mmCIF file of C-alpha atoms in Angstrom:
data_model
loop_
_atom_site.group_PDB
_atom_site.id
_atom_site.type_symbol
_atom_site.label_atom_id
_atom_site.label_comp_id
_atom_site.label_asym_id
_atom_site.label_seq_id
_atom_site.Cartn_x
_atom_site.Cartn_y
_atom_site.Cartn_z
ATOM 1 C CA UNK A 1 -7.031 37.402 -20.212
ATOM 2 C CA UNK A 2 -4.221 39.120 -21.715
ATOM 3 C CA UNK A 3 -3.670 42.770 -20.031
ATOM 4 C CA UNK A 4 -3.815 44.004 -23.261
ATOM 5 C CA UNK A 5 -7.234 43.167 -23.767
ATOM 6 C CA UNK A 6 -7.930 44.336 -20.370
ATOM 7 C CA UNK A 7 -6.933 47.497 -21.263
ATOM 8 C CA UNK A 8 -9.172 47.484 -24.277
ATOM 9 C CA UNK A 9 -12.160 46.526 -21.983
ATOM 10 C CA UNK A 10 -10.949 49.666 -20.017
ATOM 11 C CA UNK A 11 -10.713 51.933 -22.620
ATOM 12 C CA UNK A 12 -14.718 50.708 -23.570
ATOM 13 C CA UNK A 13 -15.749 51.242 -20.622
ATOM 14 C CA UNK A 14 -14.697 54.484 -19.968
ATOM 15 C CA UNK A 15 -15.398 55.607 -23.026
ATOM 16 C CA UNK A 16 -18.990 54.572 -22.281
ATOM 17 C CA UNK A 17 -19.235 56.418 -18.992
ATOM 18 C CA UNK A 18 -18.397 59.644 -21.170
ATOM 19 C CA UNK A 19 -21.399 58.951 -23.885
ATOM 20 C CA UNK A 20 -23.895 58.499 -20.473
ATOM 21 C CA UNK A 21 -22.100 61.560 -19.442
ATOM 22 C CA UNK A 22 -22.764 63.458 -22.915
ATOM 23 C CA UNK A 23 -26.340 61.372 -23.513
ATOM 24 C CA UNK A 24 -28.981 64.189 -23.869
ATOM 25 C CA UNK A 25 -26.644 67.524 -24.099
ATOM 26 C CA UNK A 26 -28.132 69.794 -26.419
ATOM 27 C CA UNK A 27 -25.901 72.502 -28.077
ATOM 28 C CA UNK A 28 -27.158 75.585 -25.467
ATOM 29 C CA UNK A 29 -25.904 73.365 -22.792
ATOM 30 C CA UNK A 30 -22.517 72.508 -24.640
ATOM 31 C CA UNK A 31 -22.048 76.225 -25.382
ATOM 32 C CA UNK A 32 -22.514 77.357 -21.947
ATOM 33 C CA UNK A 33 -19.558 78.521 -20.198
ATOM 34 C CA UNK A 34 -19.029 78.054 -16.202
ATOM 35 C CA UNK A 35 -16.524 80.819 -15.419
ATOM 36 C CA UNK A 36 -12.952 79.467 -13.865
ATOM 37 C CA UNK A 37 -12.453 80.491 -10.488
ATOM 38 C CA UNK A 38 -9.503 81.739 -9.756
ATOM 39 C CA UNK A 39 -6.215 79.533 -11.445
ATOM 40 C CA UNK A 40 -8.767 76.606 -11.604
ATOM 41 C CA UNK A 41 -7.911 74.916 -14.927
ATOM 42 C CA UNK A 42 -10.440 72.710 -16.591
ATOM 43 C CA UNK A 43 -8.103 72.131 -19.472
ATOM 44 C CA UNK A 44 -10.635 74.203 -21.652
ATOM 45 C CA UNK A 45 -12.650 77.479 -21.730
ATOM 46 C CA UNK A 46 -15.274 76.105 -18.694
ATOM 47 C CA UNK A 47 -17.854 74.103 -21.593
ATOM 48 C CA UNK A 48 -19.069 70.730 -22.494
ATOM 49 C CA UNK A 49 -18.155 71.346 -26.223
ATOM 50 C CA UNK A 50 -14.671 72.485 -25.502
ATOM 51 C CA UNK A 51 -14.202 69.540 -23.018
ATOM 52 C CA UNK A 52 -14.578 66.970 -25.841
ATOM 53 C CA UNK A 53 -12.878 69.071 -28.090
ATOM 54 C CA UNK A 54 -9.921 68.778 -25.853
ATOM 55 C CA UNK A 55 -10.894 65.211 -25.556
ATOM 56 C CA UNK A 56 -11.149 64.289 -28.978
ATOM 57 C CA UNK A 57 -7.736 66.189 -29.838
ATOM 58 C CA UNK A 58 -6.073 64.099 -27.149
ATOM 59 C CA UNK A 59 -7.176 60.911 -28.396
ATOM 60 C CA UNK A 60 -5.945 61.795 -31.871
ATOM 61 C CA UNK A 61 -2.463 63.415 -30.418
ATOM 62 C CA UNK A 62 -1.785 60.704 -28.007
ATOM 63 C CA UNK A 63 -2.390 57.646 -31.141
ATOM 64 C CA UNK A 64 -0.295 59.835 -33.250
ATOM 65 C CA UNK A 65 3.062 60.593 -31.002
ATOM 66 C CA UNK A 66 2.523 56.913 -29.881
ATOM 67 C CA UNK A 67 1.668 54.357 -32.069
ATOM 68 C CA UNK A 68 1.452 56.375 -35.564
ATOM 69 C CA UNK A 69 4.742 57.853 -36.016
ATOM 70 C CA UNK A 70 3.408 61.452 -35.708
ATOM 71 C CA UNK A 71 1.429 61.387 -38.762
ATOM 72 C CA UNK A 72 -1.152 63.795 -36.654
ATOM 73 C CA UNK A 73 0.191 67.344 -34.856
ATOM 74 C CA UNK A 74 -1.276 70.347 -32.619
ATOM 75 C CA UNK A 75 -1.662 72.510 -36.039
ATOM 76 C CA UNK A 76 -3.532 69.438 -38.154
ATOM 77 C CA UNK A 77 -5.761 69.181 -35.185
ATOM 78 C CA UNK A 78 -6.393 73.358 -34.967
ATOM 79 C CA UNK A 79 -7.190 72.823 -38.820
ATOM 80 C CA UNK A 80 -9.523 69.983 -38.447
ATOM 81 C CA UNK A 81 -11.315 72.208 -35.546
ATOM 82 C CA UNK A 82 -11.381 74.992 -37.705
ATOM 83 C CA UNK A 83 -13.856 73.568 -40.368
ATOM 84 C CA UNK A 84 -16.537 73.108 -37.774
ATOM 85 C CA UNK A 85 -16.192 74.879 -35.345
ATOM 86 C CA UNK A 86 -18.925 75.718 -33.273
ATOM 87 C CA UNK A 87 -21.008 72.857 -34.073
ATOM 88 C CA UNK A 88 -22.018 71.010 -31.970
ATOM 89 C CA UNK A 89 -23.410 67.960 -33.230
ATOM 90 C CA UNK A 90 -19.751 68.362 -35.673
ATOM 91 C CA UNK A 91 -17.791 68.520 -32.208
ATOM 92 C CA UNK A 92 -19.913 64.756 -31.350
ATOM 93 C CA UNK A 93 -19.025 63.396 -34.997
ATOM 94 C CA UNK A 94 -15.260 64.867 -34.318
ATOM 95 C CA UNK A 95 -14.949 62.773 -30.745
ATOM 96 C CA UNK A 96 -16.654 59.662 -32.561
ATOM 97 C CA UNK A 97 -13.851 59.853 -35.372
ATOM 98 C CA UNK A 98 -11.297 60.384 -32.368
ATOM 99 C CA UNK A 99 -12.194 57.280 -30.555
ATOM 100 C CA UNK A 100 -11.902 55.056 -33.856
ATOM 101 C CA UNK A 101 -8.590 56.479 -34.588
ATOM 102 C CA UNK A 102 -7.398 56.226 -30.989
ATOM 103 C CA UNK A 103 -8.451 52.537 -30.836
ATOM 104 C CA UNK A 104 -7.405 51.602 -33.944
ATOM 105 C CA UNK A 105 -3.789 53.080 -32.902
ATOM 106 C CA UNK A 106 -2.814 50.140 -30.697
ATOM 107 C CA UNK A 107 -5.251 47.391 -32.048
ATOM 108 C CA UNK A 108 -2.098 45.175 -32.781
ATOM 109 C CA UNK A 109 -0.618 45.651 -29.843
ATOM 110 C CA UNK A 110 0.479 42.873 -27.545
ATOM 111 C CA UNK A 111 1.133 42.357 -24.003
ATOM 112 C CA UNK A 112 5.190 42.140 -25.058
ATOM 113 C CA UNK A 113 4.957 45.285 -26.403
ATOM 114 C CA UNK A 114 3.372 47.379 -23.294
ATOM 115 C CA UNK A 115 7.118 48.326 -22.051
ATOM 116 C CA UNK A 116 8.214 49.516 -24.969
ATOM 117 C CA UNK A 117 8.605 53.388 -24.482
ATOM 118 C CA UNK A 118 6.288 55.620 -27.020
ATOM 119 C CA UNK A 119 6.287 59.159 -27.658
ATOM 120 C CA UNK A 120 4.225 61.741 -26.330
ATOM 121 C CA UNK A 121 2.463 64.860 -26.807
ATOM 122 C CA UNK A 122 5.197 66.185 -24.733
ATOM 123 C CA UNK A 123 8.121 64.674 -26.199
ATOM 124 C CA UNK A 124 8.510 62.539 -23.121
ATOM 125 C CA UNK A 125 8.700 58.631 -23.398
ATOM 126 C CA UNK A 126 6.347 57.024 -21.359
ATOM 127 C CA UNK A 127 5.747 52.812 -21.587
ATOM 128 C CA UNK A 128 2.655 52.109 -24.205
ATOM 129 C CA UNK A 129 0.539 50.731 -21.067
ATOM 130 C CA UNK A 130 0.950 54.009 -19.412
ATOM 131 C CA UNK A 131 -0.460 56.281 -22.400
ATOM 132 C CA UNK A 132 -2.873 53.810 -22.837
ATOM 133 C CA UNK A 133 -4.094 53.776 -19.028
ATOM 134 C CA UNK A 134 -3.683 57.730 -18.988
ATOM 135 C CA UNK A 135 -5.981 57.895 -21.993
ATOM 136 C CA UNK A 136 -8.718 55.845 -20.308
ATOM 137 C CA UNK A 137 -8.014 57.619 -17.406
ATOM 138 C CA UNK A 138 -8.598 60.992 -19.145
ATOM 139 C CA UNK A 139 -12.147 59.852 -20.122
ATOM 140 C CA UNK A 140 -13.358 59.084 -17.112
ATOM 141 C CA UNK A 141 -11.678 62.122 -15.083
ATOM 142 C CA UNK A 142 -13.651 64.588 -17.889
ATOM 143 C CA UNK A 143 -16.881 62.623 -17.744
ATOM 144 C CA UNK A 144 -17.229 63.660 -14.383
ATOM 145 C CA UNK A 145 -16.560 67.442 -15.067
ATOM 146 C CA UNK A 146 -19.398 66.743 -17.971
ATOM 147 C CA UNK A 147 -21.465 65.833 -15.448
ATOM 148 C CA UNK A 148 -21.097 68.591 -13.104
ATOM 149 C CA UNK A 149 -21.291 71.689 -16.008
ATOM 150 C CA UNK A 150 -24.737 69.995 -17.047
ATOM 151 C CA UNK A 151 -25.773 70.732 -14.046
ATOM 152 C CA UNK A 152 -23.834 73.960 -13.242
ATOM 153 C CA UNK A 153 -23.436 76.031 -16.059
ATOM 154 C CA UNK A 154 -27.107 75.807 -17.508
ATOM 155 C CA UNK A 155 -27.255 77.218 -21.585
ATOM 156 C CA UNK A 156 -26.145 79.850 -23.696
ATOM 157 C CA UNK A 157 -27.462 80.861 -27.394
ATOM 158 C CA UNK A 158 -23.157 82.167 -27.226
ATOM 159 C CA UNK A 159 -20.655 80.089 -29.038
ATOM 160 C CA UNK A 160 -18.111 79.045 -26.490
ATOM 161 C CA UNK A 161 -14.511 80.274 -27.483
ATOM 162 C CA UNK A 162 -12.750 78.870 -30.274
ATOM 163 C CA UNK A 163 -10.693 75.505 -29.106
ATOM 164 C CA UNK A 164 -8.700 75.689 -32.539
ATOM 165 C CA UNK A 165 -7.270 79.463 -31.346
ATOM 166 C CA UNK A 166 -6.840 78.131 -27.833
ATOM 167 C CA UNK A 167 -4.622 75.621 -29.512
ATOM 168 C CA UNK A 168 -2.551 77.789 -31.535
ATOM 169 C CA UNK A 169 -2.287 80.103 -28.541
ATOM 170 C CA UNK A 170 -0.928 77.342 -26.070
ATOM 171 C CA UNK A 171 0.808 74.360 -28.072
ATOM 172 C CA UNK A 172 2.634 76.411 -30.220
ATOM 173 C CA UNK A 173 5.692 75.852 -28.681
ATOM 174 C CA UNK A 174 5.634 72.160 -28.435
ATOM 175 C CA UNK A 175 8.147 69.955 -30.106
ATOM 176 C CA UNK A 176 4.500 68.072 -31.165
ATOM 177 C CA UNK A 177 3.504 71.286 -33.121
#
């Protein structure tokens, strides 16, 4: 097996665990919002919905830095969030969109290329295995907080914050705006 489609088989996997993880969430549970405590940082406002928000914008900003030439930034994503925001069953259709543009990203890619150093969302280089890997990795890691706020945070008829404005208010300032 080539790692490269090792990596693929990764990045279906763990991309399944996240659907189990998501399987069943109605949009009172994806609206509800487990307060932070203290500096905790859950990379979103404490909800399901903004978790694959954040999760769906990384898959789109990590293809585009790395293997689209930027065609996709920050402020196109804020936009794209803007339109549907807070809907839920949007916010699934949004991740579902992410995941074919993320894996569509590096289909070509082969094992010679895996060194080759890629943008980032940061403006960092990083080898094309390693955003790869750290993408996988990132569905997995937020799976598991899905898990826990379906059990912890219960439902709420509330709108969680906007993820579009929580863009704007902290990637502003990236060279990936």
């Amino acid at each position: 097996m080539q790692t490269v489609d090792l990596l693929k088989r990764q990045a279906a996997f763990a991309y399944d665990e996240l659907l189990k993880a998501l399987d069943g969430v109605t949009e009172p549970q994806a609206w509800a919002v487990l307060p932070a405590a203290g500096s905790e940082y859950l990379h979103t406002d404490g909800s399901i919905q903004g978790l694959v928000l954040h999760i769906a914008t990384g898959k789109r900003l990590y293809a585009s830095m790395a293997f689209r030439n930027r065609e996709v930034r920050w402020r196109d994503t804020a936009e794209q969030l803007d339109r549907f925001e807070p809907s839920w069953p949007a916010a699934l259709e949004y991740l579902t969109e992410s995941q074919r543009y993320w894996l569509a990203s590096w289909e070509g890619l082969t094992d010679g290329e895996l060194e080759k150093e890629m943008g980032t969302i940061w403006d960092r280089l990083w080898p094309a295995w390693r955003i790869i890997h750290e993408m996988n990795h990132h569905d997995s890691y937020h799976a598991g907080q899905i898990v826990m706020l379906r059990y912890a945070s219960g439902e709420s008829s509330i709108p969680p914050p906007s993820y579009a404005s929580d863009i704007r208010e902290s990637a502003a300032s990236y060279p990936s705006w």
